[in-house]
Structures are given as C-alpha cells and as structure tokens.
Coordinates of C-alpha atoms in Angstrom, one line a residue:
Chain A
G780 CA 110.2 108.7 128.3
E781 CA 110.3 107.3 124.8
N782 CA 112.1 109.4 122.2
V783 CA 112.5 109.0 118.5
E784 CA 115.2 110.8 116.6
Q785 CA 114.9 111.2 112.8
H786 CA 117.6 112.1 110.3
P787 CA 118.1 113.9 108.0
S788 CA 115.8 116.9 108.5
T789 CA 115.9 117.7 104.8
L790 CA 116.9 115.5 101.8
S791 CA 117.2 116.5 98.2
V792 CA 117.6 113.8 95.5
Q793 CA 117.5 113.6 91.8
E794 CA 114.5 111.9 90.2
G795 CA 115.2 108.2 89.9
D796 CA 117.7 108.1 92.7
S797 CA 117.1 106.4 96.1
A798 CA 116.3 108.1 99.3
V799 CA 116.9 106.8 102.8
I800 CA 115.6 108.2 106.0
K801 CA 116.7 106.9 109.4
C802 CA 115.1 106.8 112.9
T803 CA 116.4 105.7 116.3
Y804 CA 114.2 105.0 119.2
S805 CA 115.0 104.8 122.9
D806 CA 112.5 102.4 124.4
S807 CA 113.4 98.8 123.8
A808 CA 109.8 97.8 124.5
S809 CA 108.7 99.5 121.3
N810 CA 107.4 97.0 118.8
Y811 CA 105.4 98.9 116.1
F812 CA 107.1 101.3 113.7
P813 CA 104.9 103.1 111.1
W814 CA 106.0 105.6 108.5
Y815 CA 103.8 108.5 107.4
K816 CA 103.9 110.8 104.4
Q817 CA 102.5 114.3 104.8
E818 CA 101.9 116.6 101.9
L819 CA 101.5 120.3 102.4
G820 CA 98.2 121.2 104.2
K821 CA 97.1 117.6 104.6
G822 CA 97.0 115.0 107.3
P823 CA 99.7 112.3 107.5
Q824 CA 99.1 109.2 105.4
L825 CA 100.4 105.8 106.5
I826 CA 102.7 104.4 103.8
I827 CA 104.3 101.4 105.4
D828 CA 104.7 99.9 108.9
I829 CA 106.7 97.2 110.5
R830 CA 106.4 95.2 113.6
S831 CA 109.3 93.9 115.7
N832 CA 108.9 90.3 114.7
V833 CA 110.2 91.1 111.2
G834 CA 113.4 92.7 110.0
E835 CA 112.3 94.0 106.6
K836 CA 109.1 94.8 104.7
K837 CA 108.6 95.9 101.2
D838 CA 105.8 97.5 99.2
Q839 CA 106.7 98.3 95.6
R840 CA 109.2 101.2 95.7
I841 CA 109.1 101.5 99.5
A842 CA 110.8 99.4 102.1
V843 CA 111.4 99.6 105.8
T844 CA 114.2 97.8 107.7
L845 CA 114.3 97.3 111.5
N846 CA 117.4 96.6 113.6
K847 CA 116.1 95.8 117.1
T848 CA 119.5 95.4 118.6
A849 CA 120.6 98.9 117.5
K850 CA 117.1 100.3 118.0
H851 CA 116.9 101.9 114.7
F852 CA 114.7 101.6 111.6
S853 CA 114.9 103.1 108.1
L854 CA 112.7 104.0 105.2
H855 CA 114.0 103.3 101.7
I856 CA 112.4 104.8 98.6
T857 CA 113.8 103.6 95.3
E858 CA 113.3 105.2 91.9
T859 CA 112.1 108.4 93.4
Q860 CA 109.6 110.5 91.6
P861 CA 108.6 114.2 92.0
E862 CA 105.4 113.2 93.6
D863 CA 107.4 111.5 96.4
S864 CA 108.3 115.1 97.6
A865 CA 106.7 115.6 101.0
V866 CA 107.5 115.4 104.7
Y867 CA 108.0 112.0 106.0
F868 CA 107.6 111.1 109.7
C869 CA 108.6 107.9 111.5
A870 CA 107.0 106.8 114.7
A871 CA 107.2 104.2 117.4
S872 CA 104.9 102.6 119.9
K873 CA 104.7 99.7 122.3
E874 CA 102.2 97.2 123.2
S875 CA 101.3 98.7 126.6
S876 CA 100.3 102.1 124.9
Y877 CA 98.3 103.2 122.0
K878 CA 100.4 106.3 121.7
L879 CA 102.7 107.0 118.7
I880 CA 105.9 108.8 119.5
F881 CA 106.9 110.7 116.3
G882 CA 110.2 111.7 114.9
S883 CA 110.8 115.3 113.9
G884 CA 110.2 114.7 110.2
T885 CA 112.2 114.8 107.0
R886 CA 111.4 117.1 104.2
L887 CA 112.1 115.2 101.0
L888 CA 112.6 117.0 97.7
V889 CA 112.8 115.0 94.5
R890 CA 114.3 117.2 91.7
P891 CA 112.9 116.5 88.2
Chain B
G181 CA 89.5 101.3 103.7
A182 CA 90.6 103.2 106.9
V183 CA 89.3 106.6 105.9
V184 CA 89.1 109.3 108.5
S185 CA 87.3 112.6 107.8
Q186 CA 87.5 115.9 109.6
H187 CA 85.1 118.9 109.5
P188 CA 85.6 121.7 108.9
S189 CA 88.8 121.7 106.9
R190 CA 89.4 125.4 107.6
V191 CA 87.8 127.8 110.1
I192 CA 88.4 131.4 110.9
C193 CA 86.9 132.8 114.1
K194 CA 87.0 135.8 116.4
S195 CA 89.0 135.8 119.6
G196 CA 86.8 134.6 122.5
T197 CA 84.5 132.4 120.5
S198 CA 84.4 128.6 120.6
V199 CA 85.1 126.3 117.7
K200 CA 84.1 122.6 117.3
I201 CA 86.0 120.2 115.1
E202 CA 84.5 116.8 114.2
C203 CA 86.5 113.7 113.5
R204 CA 84.8 110.6 111.9
S205 CA 86.0 107.2 111.0
L206 CA 84.1 106.4 107.9
D207 CA 84.6 102.7 107.3
F208 CA 85.7 101.3 110.6
Q209 CA 84.9 101.6 114.3
A210 CA 87.5 103.3 116.4
T211 CA 87.7 102.5 120.1
T212 CA 90.4 105.1 120.4
M213 CA 90.9 108.4 118.7
F214 CA 93.6 111.0 119.1
W215 CA 93.9 114.7 118.7
Y216 CA 97.1 116.3 117.6
R217 CA 98.3 119.9 117.0
Q218 CA 100.9 120.8 114.5
F219 CA 102.7 124.1 114.1
P220 CA 104.4 125.0 110.8
K221 CA 107.4 122.9 109.9
Q222 CA 107.1 120.9 113.1
S223 CA 106.1 117.4 114.1
L224 CA 102.8 116.3 115.4
M225 CA 102.1 117.1 119.1
L226 CA 99.7 114.7 120.8
M227 CA 97.1 116.7 122.8
A228 CA 94.8 114.0 124.1
T229 CA 93.7 110.4 123.8
S230 CA 90.0 109.8 123.5
N231 CA 88.2 106.5 124.3
E232 CA 84.6 105.9 123.4
G233 CA 82.3 106.4 126.3
S234 CA 85.0 107.7 128.8
K235 CA 86.8 110.8 129.6
A236 CA 89.7 111.9 127.5
T237 CA 93.3 111.6 128.7
Y238 CA 95.2 114.8 128.2
E239 CA 98.9 115.2 127.7
Q240 CA 100.9 117.3 130.1
G241 CA 100.5 121.0 129.5
V242 CA 97.3 120.7 127.6
E243 CA 94.4 122.4 129.3
K244 CA 91.4 120.1 129.5
D245 CA 89.0 122.9 130.1
K246 CA 90.1 124.8 127.0
F247 CA 90.2 121.8 124.7
L248 CA 87.0 119.8 125.3
I249 CA 86.9 116.4 123.8
N250 CA 83.9 114.2 123.4
H251 CA 83.9 110.6 122.0
A252 CA 80.3 109.8 121.9
S253 CA 80.4 106.9 119.5
L254 CA 82.8 104.4 117.9
T255 CA 83.0 106.6 114.8
L256 CA 82.8 110.2 116.1
S257 CA 85.0 112.4 118.3
T258 CA 84.8 116.1 118.7
L259 CA 87.3 118.7 119.8
T260 CA 86.0 122.1 121.0
V261 CA 88.4 124.9 121.4
T262 CA 86.8 127.2 124.0
S263 CA 87.4 130.9 124.2
A264 CA 89.9 130.7 121.4
H265 CA 92.8 133.2 121.2
P266 CA 95.2 133.9 118.4
E267 CA 97.8 131.6 120.0
D268 CA 95.4 128.7 119.5
S269 CA 95.8 129.2 115.7
S270 CA 97.2 125.9 114.4
F271 CA 96.6 122.8 112.3
Y272 CA 94.6 120.3 114.3
I273 CA 94.6 116.7 113.2
C274 CA 92.7 113.7 114.5
S275 CA 93.5 110.1 114.1
A276 CA 91.4 106.9 114.7
S277 CA 92.6 103.5 115.7
P278 CA 90.8 100.4 114.6
Q279 CA 93.1 98.2 116.5
W280 CA 96.1 98.2 118.7
N281 CA 98.7 100.8 117.6
E282 CA 97.5 101.5 114.1
Q283 CA 96.4 105.0 113.6
F284 CA 94.8 106.6 110.5
F285 CA 94.8 110.3 110.3
G286 CA 92.2 112.8 109.1
P287 CA 93.0 115.6 106.6
G288 CA 93.4 118.2 109.4
T289 CA 91.6 121.4 110.3
R290 CA 93.3 124.8 109.9
L291 CA 92.1 127.1 112.7
T292 CA 92.8 130.8 112.5
V293 CA 91.8 133.0 115.4
L294 CA 91.6 136.7 114.7

C-alpha cells in the first residue's frame, strides 16, 4: 500500500535560519500533498498544500516543492521564529481515495 | 473558515464505561469525516472513515463494535468508545472533509481510562 517517509525526525535550527523537511511517497497515483503543523496537545493544522499539477507553492515564509518524477516533496520554512516550533506532518492522497497517508512527523525546534 | 470542533477536549472515565466524543464542522458541510488515534510522539493512525448517512468504514485491526461511529448529519459525527479499558487511553482526533482530499482537523480529545 501507499507509504510516506519523512525526514528528519527532529530538526533544531537557530532563529532566523531556514528549515527543510522532506517526504517521499510510494504511490505514483498520489496527487495531493498537504502539510500539517501540530502543537503540543492540539490537533493538526493545515499550513500549506500542493497538488500534482504544480511544482511549487509559496505562502509568506512557507513554501512546498513537489518532484513527481522522484516522488518527493519538501516543506521550506524561511526566517524561522520560536513560534514555528512544533511537530510537522506531511501527507499524501490520491483521487480515488479520501484517505491521507501521513509521514512519521518532524519535531522542529527553533532556538531563540 | 474550515473550523472543526471536538467535545469534550478531555475526559477521564472508569474502566468498563462508555465515552462519546463529538466532532462538528462549524462553517462547512462535510460529506466525509475521519477518526484518528494518536499515541505520544507518534503519527496519526486512521481508525475509520465516516460518510453521512451510511456505515463507517473501519481500518484493519480496529474493532467496529468497540469504536462505534455515527455520522448523522453533514456537520456531526460521533465516536463512542464502548467498555473502555486503560489501553484505550489516547488522543482521539477527528477531521472533516468539505471536498475531495482536503481534511481539516479538530483540536482532539484526550481520553484517560482509569
């Protein structure tokens, strides 16, 4: 079945630096790739998503890139701030299914 | 927009009792809702997919008689954990889908079974 691998599992950066989280998916039919931010004790919050008909999407300090050939997509956070500290999950799904297949998560720590 | 609420946010119950968790989409209609379970420092595990007016579809290994799901309207789904035991203690999260693939998550319910 579909599998999504996410790396790294933990990431520590200095405030102001950039952070990059990478995910690889197995099912070439996948065409929707959302990213979620989860703070401690809360539900995941959708922060950005991308569909397979585009290669890059940007929203202020957050961007996502998609390489369909290599079957991987990445989250880029620039000018990181302490409030960016959280667990980030990538996910993938395909048109024939409503299900999201989640990565294992990345714990991001932004040091002041 | 796309706000999903869950109630209660936290519940403590005795072993053997049943607990009901509500999930509501506040500003949109959700044909499909999902129920997840999350253990500490782990990813979300899909338990079941719930479609309005029909029976839920459970993932492999999830007991449908233990985790009863009802999706009575386009804005409300409920999860009832029957005869709860300590091993059922977990963080339960619902999500609602207004359209294909998009999912918006509720704030979660922390269940502790004594």
